[in-house]
Coordinates of C-alpha atoms and ligand atoms in Angstrom, one line a residue:
M605 CA 73.2 141.9 93.6
S606 CA 75.0 139.1 91.7
T607 CA 73.1 136.7 89.4
L608 CA 72.0 133.5 91.1
S609 CA 72.0 129.9 89.3
I610 CA 69.8 127.4 91.5
I611 CA 70.8 124.0 90.5
I612 CA 68.5 121.2 91.3
P613 CA 69.3 117.4 90.7
V614 CA 66.4 115.4 90.0
F615 CA 65.9 111.7 90.0
N616 CA 62.4 110.5 90.0
E617 CA 60.8 113.5 91.8
E618 CA 57.8 114.1 89.7
G619 CA 55.6 115.0 92.6
S620 CA 57.5 117.9 93.9
L621 CA 59.0 119.8 90.9
A622 CA 56.1 122.1 90.2
E623 CA 55.7 123.1 94.0
L624 CA 59.5 123.6 94.2
Y625 CA 59.5 125.8 91.0
R626 CA 56.7 127.8 92.5
E627 CA 58.4 128.3 95.9
I628 CA 61.6 129.4 94.5
T629 CA 60.2 131.9 92.0
S630 CA 58.2 133.4 94.7
V631 CA 61.2 133.8 97.0
A632 CA 63.4 135.1 94.3
E633 CA 60.8 137.5 92.9
S634 CA 60.1 138.9 96.2
H635 CA 63.7 139.8 96.9
K636 CA 64.2 141.1 93.3
Y637 CA 67.0 138.5 92.6
E638 CA 68.2 138.1 89.0
F639 CA 68.2 134.4 88.8
E640 CA 67.9 131.2 86.9
I641 CA 66.8 127.6 87.8
I642 CA 68.5 124.8 86.2
F643 CA 66.8 121.2 86.7
V644 CA 68.9 118.3 85.8
D645 CA 67.1 115.2 85.3
D646 CA 69.6 112.3 86.3
G647 CA 67.9 109.6 84.4
S648 CA 64.5 109.7 85.9
T649 CA 62.0 106.9 85.1
D650 CA 58.8 108.7 86.2
Q651 CA 57.3 111.9 84.7
S652 CA 60.0 114.2 86.0
W653 CA 61.2 115.4 82.7
E654 CA 57.7 116.0 81.2
V655 CA 56.7 118.0 84.4
M656 CA 60.0 120.0 84.1
G657 CA 59.5 120.5 80.3
D658 CA 56.2 122.0 80.8
L659 CA 57.4 124.5 83.4
A660 CA 60.5 125.4 81.2
R661 CA 58.2 126.0 78.1
A662 CA 56.4 128.8 80.4
D663 CA 59.5 130.5 81.8
E664 CA 62.8 131.3 80.2
R665 CA 64.5 131.7 83.5
L666 CA 64.2 127.7 83.7
Q667 CA 66.7 125.5 82.0
C668 CA 66.3 121.7 82.0
L669 CA 69.1 119.1 81.1
R670 CA 68.5 115.4 80.8
F671 CA 71.0 112.6 81.3
R672 CA 70.9 109.6 79.1
R673 CA 70.9 107.6 82.4
N674 CA 71.5 107.8 86.1
F675 CA 74.9 109.2 86.6
G676 CA 74.5 110.3 90.1
K677 CA 74.2 113.5 92.2
A678 CA 77.6 114.7 91.8
A679 CA 77.3 114.4 88.2
A680 CA 74.2 116.2 87.9
L681 CA 75.5 119.1 90.0
R682 CA 78.5 119.5 87.9
A683 CA 76.6 119.5 84.5
G684 CA 74.1 122.0 86.1
A685 CA 77.0 124.2 87.1
A686 CA 78.6 124.0 83.5
A687 CA 75.3 125.2 82.0
S688 CA 74.8 127.9 84.5
V689 CA 76.0 131.6 84.3
G690 CA 75.3 133.1 87.7
E691 CA 78.3 134.4 90.0
L692 CA 76.5 132.7 92.9
I693 CA 75.4 129.1 92.8
I694 CA 72.9 127.5 95.0
T695 CA 72.3 123.8 95.0
M696 CA 69.4 122.2 96.6
D697 CA 67.6 118.9 96.6
A698 CA 64.2 118.4 94.5
D699 CA 62.3 116.8 97.1
L700 CA 61.1 119.8 98.8
Q701 CA 62.9 118.9 102.1
D702 CA 65.2 122.1 101.5
D703 CA 63.1 125.2 102.0
P704 CA 63.6 127.9 99.4
A705 CA 62.6 130.5 102.1
E706 CA 66.2 130.0 103.3
I707 CA 67.9 131.3 100.3
P708 CA 68.1 135.0 101.4
N709 CA 69.8 133.8 104.7
L710 CA 72.5 131.9 102.8
I711 CA 73.1 134.8 100.6
L712 CA 73.4 137.1 103.6
K713 CA 75.8 134.5 105.4
L714 CA 77.9 134.2 102.2
N715 CA 78.2 138.1 101.9
D716 CA 79.7 137.8 105.7
G717 CA 83.0 137.1 103.8
Y718 CA 82.5 133.1 103.0
D719 CA 83.2 131.5 99.6
L720 CA 80.8 128.5 100.5
V721 CA 78.2 128.3 103.0
S722 CA 76.6 125.0 103.7
G723 CA 73.1 124.5 105.0
W724 CA 72.8 123.0 108.4
K725 CA 69.6 120.9 109.0
Q726 CA 69.7 121.8 112.7
V727 CA 66.1 120.2 113.4
R728 CA 66.0 117.4 110.8
N729 CA 63.0 115.7 109.6
D730 CA 64.4 112.2 108.7
P731 CA 64.1 109.0 110.4
I732 CA 66.7 108.1 113.0
G733 CA 68.5 105.5 110.7
K734 CA 69.4 108.5 108.6
T735 CA 70.0 111.2 111.4
L736 CA 72.3 109.0 113.7
P737 CA 74.9 107.7 111.2
S738 CA 74.8 111.3 109.7
K739 CA 76.0 112.5 113.1
V740 CA 78.8 110.2 113.3
F741 CA 79.8 110.9 109.5
N742 CA 79.9 114.5 110.4
W743 CA 82.1 114.0 113.4
L744 CA 84.6 111.6 111.4
V745 CA 84.8 114.1 108.5
G746 CA 85.6 117.1 110.7
W747 CA 88.2 114.9 112.7
M748 CA 90.0 113.6 109.8
T749 CA 89.9 116.7 107.5
G750 CA 89.9 119.5 110.0
V751 CA 86.8 121.1 108.3
K752 CA 84.2 121.1 111.1
L753 CA 80.7 121.4 109.8
H754 CA 77.4 119.9 111.4
D755 CA 76.1 118.9 108.0
H756 CA 78.6 118.2 105.3
N757 CA 76.0 116.1 103.3
C758 CA 73.3 118.8 103.4
G759 CA 72.4 119.3 99.6
F760 CA 71.4 122.9 100.4
K761 CA 74.5 125.1 99.8
I762 CA 75.6 128.2 98.2
Y763 CA 79.0 128.8 96.5
R764 CA 80.9 131.5 94.8
R765 CA 81.1 130.3 91.1
E766 CA 85.0 129.8 91.4
I767 CA 84.5 126.7 93.5
F768 CA 82.7 124.8 90.7
D769 CA 85.4 126.1 88.3
E770 CA 88.2 124.5 90.6
V771 CA 86.5 121.5 92.4
K772 CA 85.2 119.0 89.7
L773 CA 82.7 116.7 91.0
Y774 CA 82.6 113.2 90.3
G775 CA 81.6 109.8 91.8
E776 CA 79.9 110.5 95.0
M777 CA 82.0 113.7 96.0
H778 CA 79.2 115.9 96.2
R779 CA 79.3 115.1 100.1
F780 CA 82.8 116.6 100.2
V781 CA 82.7 119.9 98.4
P782 CA 83.2 121.9 101.7
V783 CA 86.4 119.7 102.3
L784 CA 87.6 119.9 98.6
A785 CA 86.9 123.5 98.5
S786 CA 88.6 124.3 101.9
A787 CA 91.7 122.4 100.8
R788 CA 92.0 125.0 98.1
G789 CA 92.0 128.0 100.5
F790 CA 88.1 128.8 100.1
K791 CA 86.5 130.1 103.1
V792 CA 83.8 127.6 104.2
G793 CA 80.8 128.4 106.7
E794 CA 77.6 127.1 107.8
N795 CA 74.0 128.4 108.3
P796 CA 71.0 126.8 110.0
V797 CA 68.3 126.1 107.5
N798 CA 64.7 124.8 108.0
H799 CA 64.3 121.0 106.9
R800 CA 61.0 119.6 106.0
A801 CA 59.9 115.9 105.8
R802 CA 59.7 114.2 102.5
T803 CA 56.2 114.4 101.3
H804 CA 56.5 113.0 97.7
G805 CA 58.7 110.1 96.4
V806 CA 61.3 108.2 98.2
S807 CA 64.8 108.7 99.5
K808 CA 67.5 107.7 96.9
Y809 CA 70.1 106.6 99.5
G810 CA 69.9 103.7 101.7
W811 CA 72.4 102.0 104.1
S812 CA 75.2 101.5 101.5
R813 CA 75.8 105.3 101.7
L814 CA 77.7 104.3 105.0
P815 CA 80.5 102.2 103.7
K816 CA 80.7 104.2 100.5
G817 CA 80.9 107.5 102.3
F818 CA 83.6 106.3 104.6
L819 CA 85.6 105.1 101.6
D820 CA 85.3 108.2 100.0
L821 CA 86.3 110.0 103.1
L822 CA 89.6 108.2 103.0
T823 CA 90.1 109.0 99.5
V824 CA 89.4 112.6 100.3
S825 CA 91.6 112.9 103.2
F826 CA 94.5 111.6 101.0
L827 CA 93.6 113.7 98.0
T828 CA 93.4 117.0 100.2
G829 CA 96.6 116.0 102.2
F830 CA 98.9 114.3 99.6
N831 CA 97.4 115.2 96.2
Q832 CA 100.7 116.9 95.1
R833 CA 103.0 114.7 96.8
P834 CA 101.8 111.1 97.2
Q835 CA 105.2 109.7 97.8
H836 CA 105.5 111.6 101.2
L837 CA 102.6 109.3 102.4
L838 CA 103.3 106.0 100.6
G839 CA 107.1 106.5 100.7
M840 CA 107.1 107.5 104.4
F841 CA 105.6 104.0 105.3
G842 CA 107.6 102.4 102.5
M843 CA 110.8 103.5 103.9
L844 CA 110.0 102.6 107.3
S845 CA 108.9 99.1 106.4
F846 CA 111.9 98.6 104.2
M847 CA 114.3 99.7 107.0
A848 CA 112.8 97.4 109.5
G849 CA 113.1 94.5 107.1
G850 CA 116.6 95.4 106.3
L851 CA 117.8 95.7 109.9
G852 CA 116.1 92.5 110.6
L853 CA 118.1 90.7 107.7
V854 CA 121.3 92.5 109.0
Y855 CA 120.8 91.3 112.4
L856 CA 120.1 87.7 111.2
T857 CA 123.3 87.7 108.9
V858 CA 125.5 88.7 112.0
Y859 CA 123.6 86.1 114.2
C860 CA 124.3 83.4 111.4
V861 CA 127.9 84.1 111.0
L862 CA 128.7 84.1 114.9
R863 CA 126.4 80.7 115.2
V864 CA 128.5 78.8 112.5
S865 CA 132.0 80.5 113.4
F866 CA 132.1 80.1 117.3
E867 CA 131.6 76.8 119.3
A868 CA 130.1 79.1 122.0
F869 CA 127.0 80.0 119.9
A870 CA 126.6 76.6 118.5
D871 CA 123.4 75.9 120.4
W872 CA 121.7 79.0 119.0
L873 CA 118.5 78.0 116.8
P874 CA 119.1 77.4 113.1
L875 CA 118.1 80.2 110.8
H876 CA 115.1 78.4 109.6
Q877 CA 113.7 78.2 112.9
R878 CA 113.8 82.0 113.1
P879 CA 110.3 83.4 112.4
L880 CA 112.2 86.8 112.1
V881 CA 113.4 85.7 108.8
I882 CA 109.9 85.8 107.4
Y883 CA 108.9 89.0 109.0
S884 CA 111.9 90.8 107.8
L885 CA 111.5 89.5 104.2
G886 CA 107.7 90.5 104.4
A887 CA 108.7 94.1 105.7
L888 CA 111.4 94.4 102.9
L889 CA 108.9 93.3 100.2
L890 CA 106.0 95.6 101.5
G891 CA 108.4 98.5 101.8
A892 CA 109.6 98.1 98.1
Q893 CA 106.1 97.9 97.0
L894 CA 104.9 101.0 98.7
L895 CA 107.9 103.0 97.6
C896 CA 107.1 101.8 93.9
M897 CA 103.4 102.5 94.2
G898 CA 104.5 105.9 95.4
F899 CA 106.6 106.6 92.3
L900 CA 103.5 105.6 90.2
A901 CA 101.5 107.9 92.1
E902 CA 104.1 110.8 91.6
L903 CA 104.1 109.9 87.8
I904 CA 100.4 110.6 87.7
V905 CA 100.7 113.8 89.7
A906 CA 103.5 115.0 87.3
K907 CA 101.3 114.2 84.2
G908 CA 98.3 116.1 85.9
Q909 CA 100.7 119.2 86.1
R910 CA 101.6 118.8 82.4
D911 CA 98.0 118.5 81.5
G912 CA 97.3 122.0 83.1
R913 CA 95.7 121.3 86.5
E914 CA 96.9 124.2 88.7
P915 CA 98.4 123.2 92.1
Y916 CA 97.2 126.7 93.5
S917 CA 94.2 128.9 93.8
I918 CA 94.4 132.8 93.1
K919 CA 92.1 134.9 95.0
E920 CA 93.0 138.2 93.6
H921 CA 95.5 139.6 91.2
L922 CA 96.3 143.2 91.1
G923 CA 98.5 145.1 88.8
A924 CA 99.5 144.8 85.1
Q925 CA 97.0 142.6 83.3
S926 CA 95.0 142.3 86.2
Q927 CA 91.3 141.8 86.5
D928 CA 90.8 144.3 89.2
P929 CA 87.2 145.4 88.9
E930 CA 87.9 149.0 90.1
Q931 CA 90.6 149.5 87.6
A932 CA 88.4 148.2 84.9
A933 CA 85.6 150.4 85.7
Ligands
UDP1567 N1 69.6 112.5 93.2 C1 69.9 112.4 92.0 N2 70.7 111.4 91.4 C2 70.8 110.4 92.4 C3 70.2 110.3 93.6 C4 69.8 111.5 94.1 O1 70.0 113.5 91.3 O2 71.4 109.3 91.9 C5 68.9 113.7 93.8 C6 67.5 113.5 94.2 O3 66.4 113.4 93.3 C7 67.3 114.6 95.3 C8 68.8 114.8 95.9 O4 69.4 114.1 94.9 O5 67.0 115.9 94.6 C9 68.9 114.2 97.2 O6 68.4 113.0 97.3 P1 67.4 112.3 98.6 O7 66.2 113.4 98.9 O8 66.9 111.0 98.0 O9 68.4 112.2 99.6 P2 68.3 112.4 101.1 O10 67.7 113.7 101.3 O11 67.4 111.3 101.5 O12 69.6 112.1 101.8
MG1568 MG1 65.7 114.4 100.5

């Protein structure tokens, strides 16, 4: 059995930490897992740090990290993963809404041949103001990215370590790990998990998560589709717009020449009364701007390649200097 690292982001959750620790250790011990728990205190202002400190002093399987201020859940997960050693990483919320008794089921599902298994809060114990937007969000993410899960934003997930090595979390990208991982070829699945109502503390996300989540979704679909070739998107629209503007101006030039050269066309409207002039110029400028933005984006991508970010993800490597475990044994 691989080592498990259970990473828990904590932002003002003093009331649930001790119980959560107890539940996780009891499940992990009863299944004889080799495991570590990592609490990441994301700038809590309550007694969370003191509570986790007391727990850590009594159990060396528990590590605690403390941010200087609140950096957000994605940063907390990233820091936790960096401090962890397990081949399998589990992330779960600190508020006791995720039930540690589901950990064995997530592991079983992962071993069916997945690299990431996301929890799916099939019966969700949250107010309707949370569950309804979440349904729309999940549908939208599936439609825009092709990664169809019922519950992308579920904090309860299991991952093979390579995912955290390759997918670097920042901002509020924790909602999109399945999409980002799938874009690098990792196999993503889901498994229903028991979900409980929050009994301690308050939810950290309000309505503002909707517009933010949507903007992030646009970013993610751009990043996953055009990360290595932004000019293909920007330049495509740029070229179309530039061509439309150019055609408009060519037409207007011919029009103008005919109008001044031949008596028969003398009653045509003068150029300054043709709105097409404005449209054509607008389209030409927009096109040039999009193309330039595309080149700037390509410069950034090219720099990223020089800085060592790999545009591919290797699953296995056999043969000379390979890491084949059977050969090494
Ligand atoms: N969290 C965090 N940093 C933040 C906000 C939240 O570490 O800035 C943690 C929080 O303590 C909890 C998890 O992320 O462990 C999920 O937050 P919450 O339960 O408030 O989200 P909800 O379940 O309401 O979607
Ligand atoms: Mg919660």
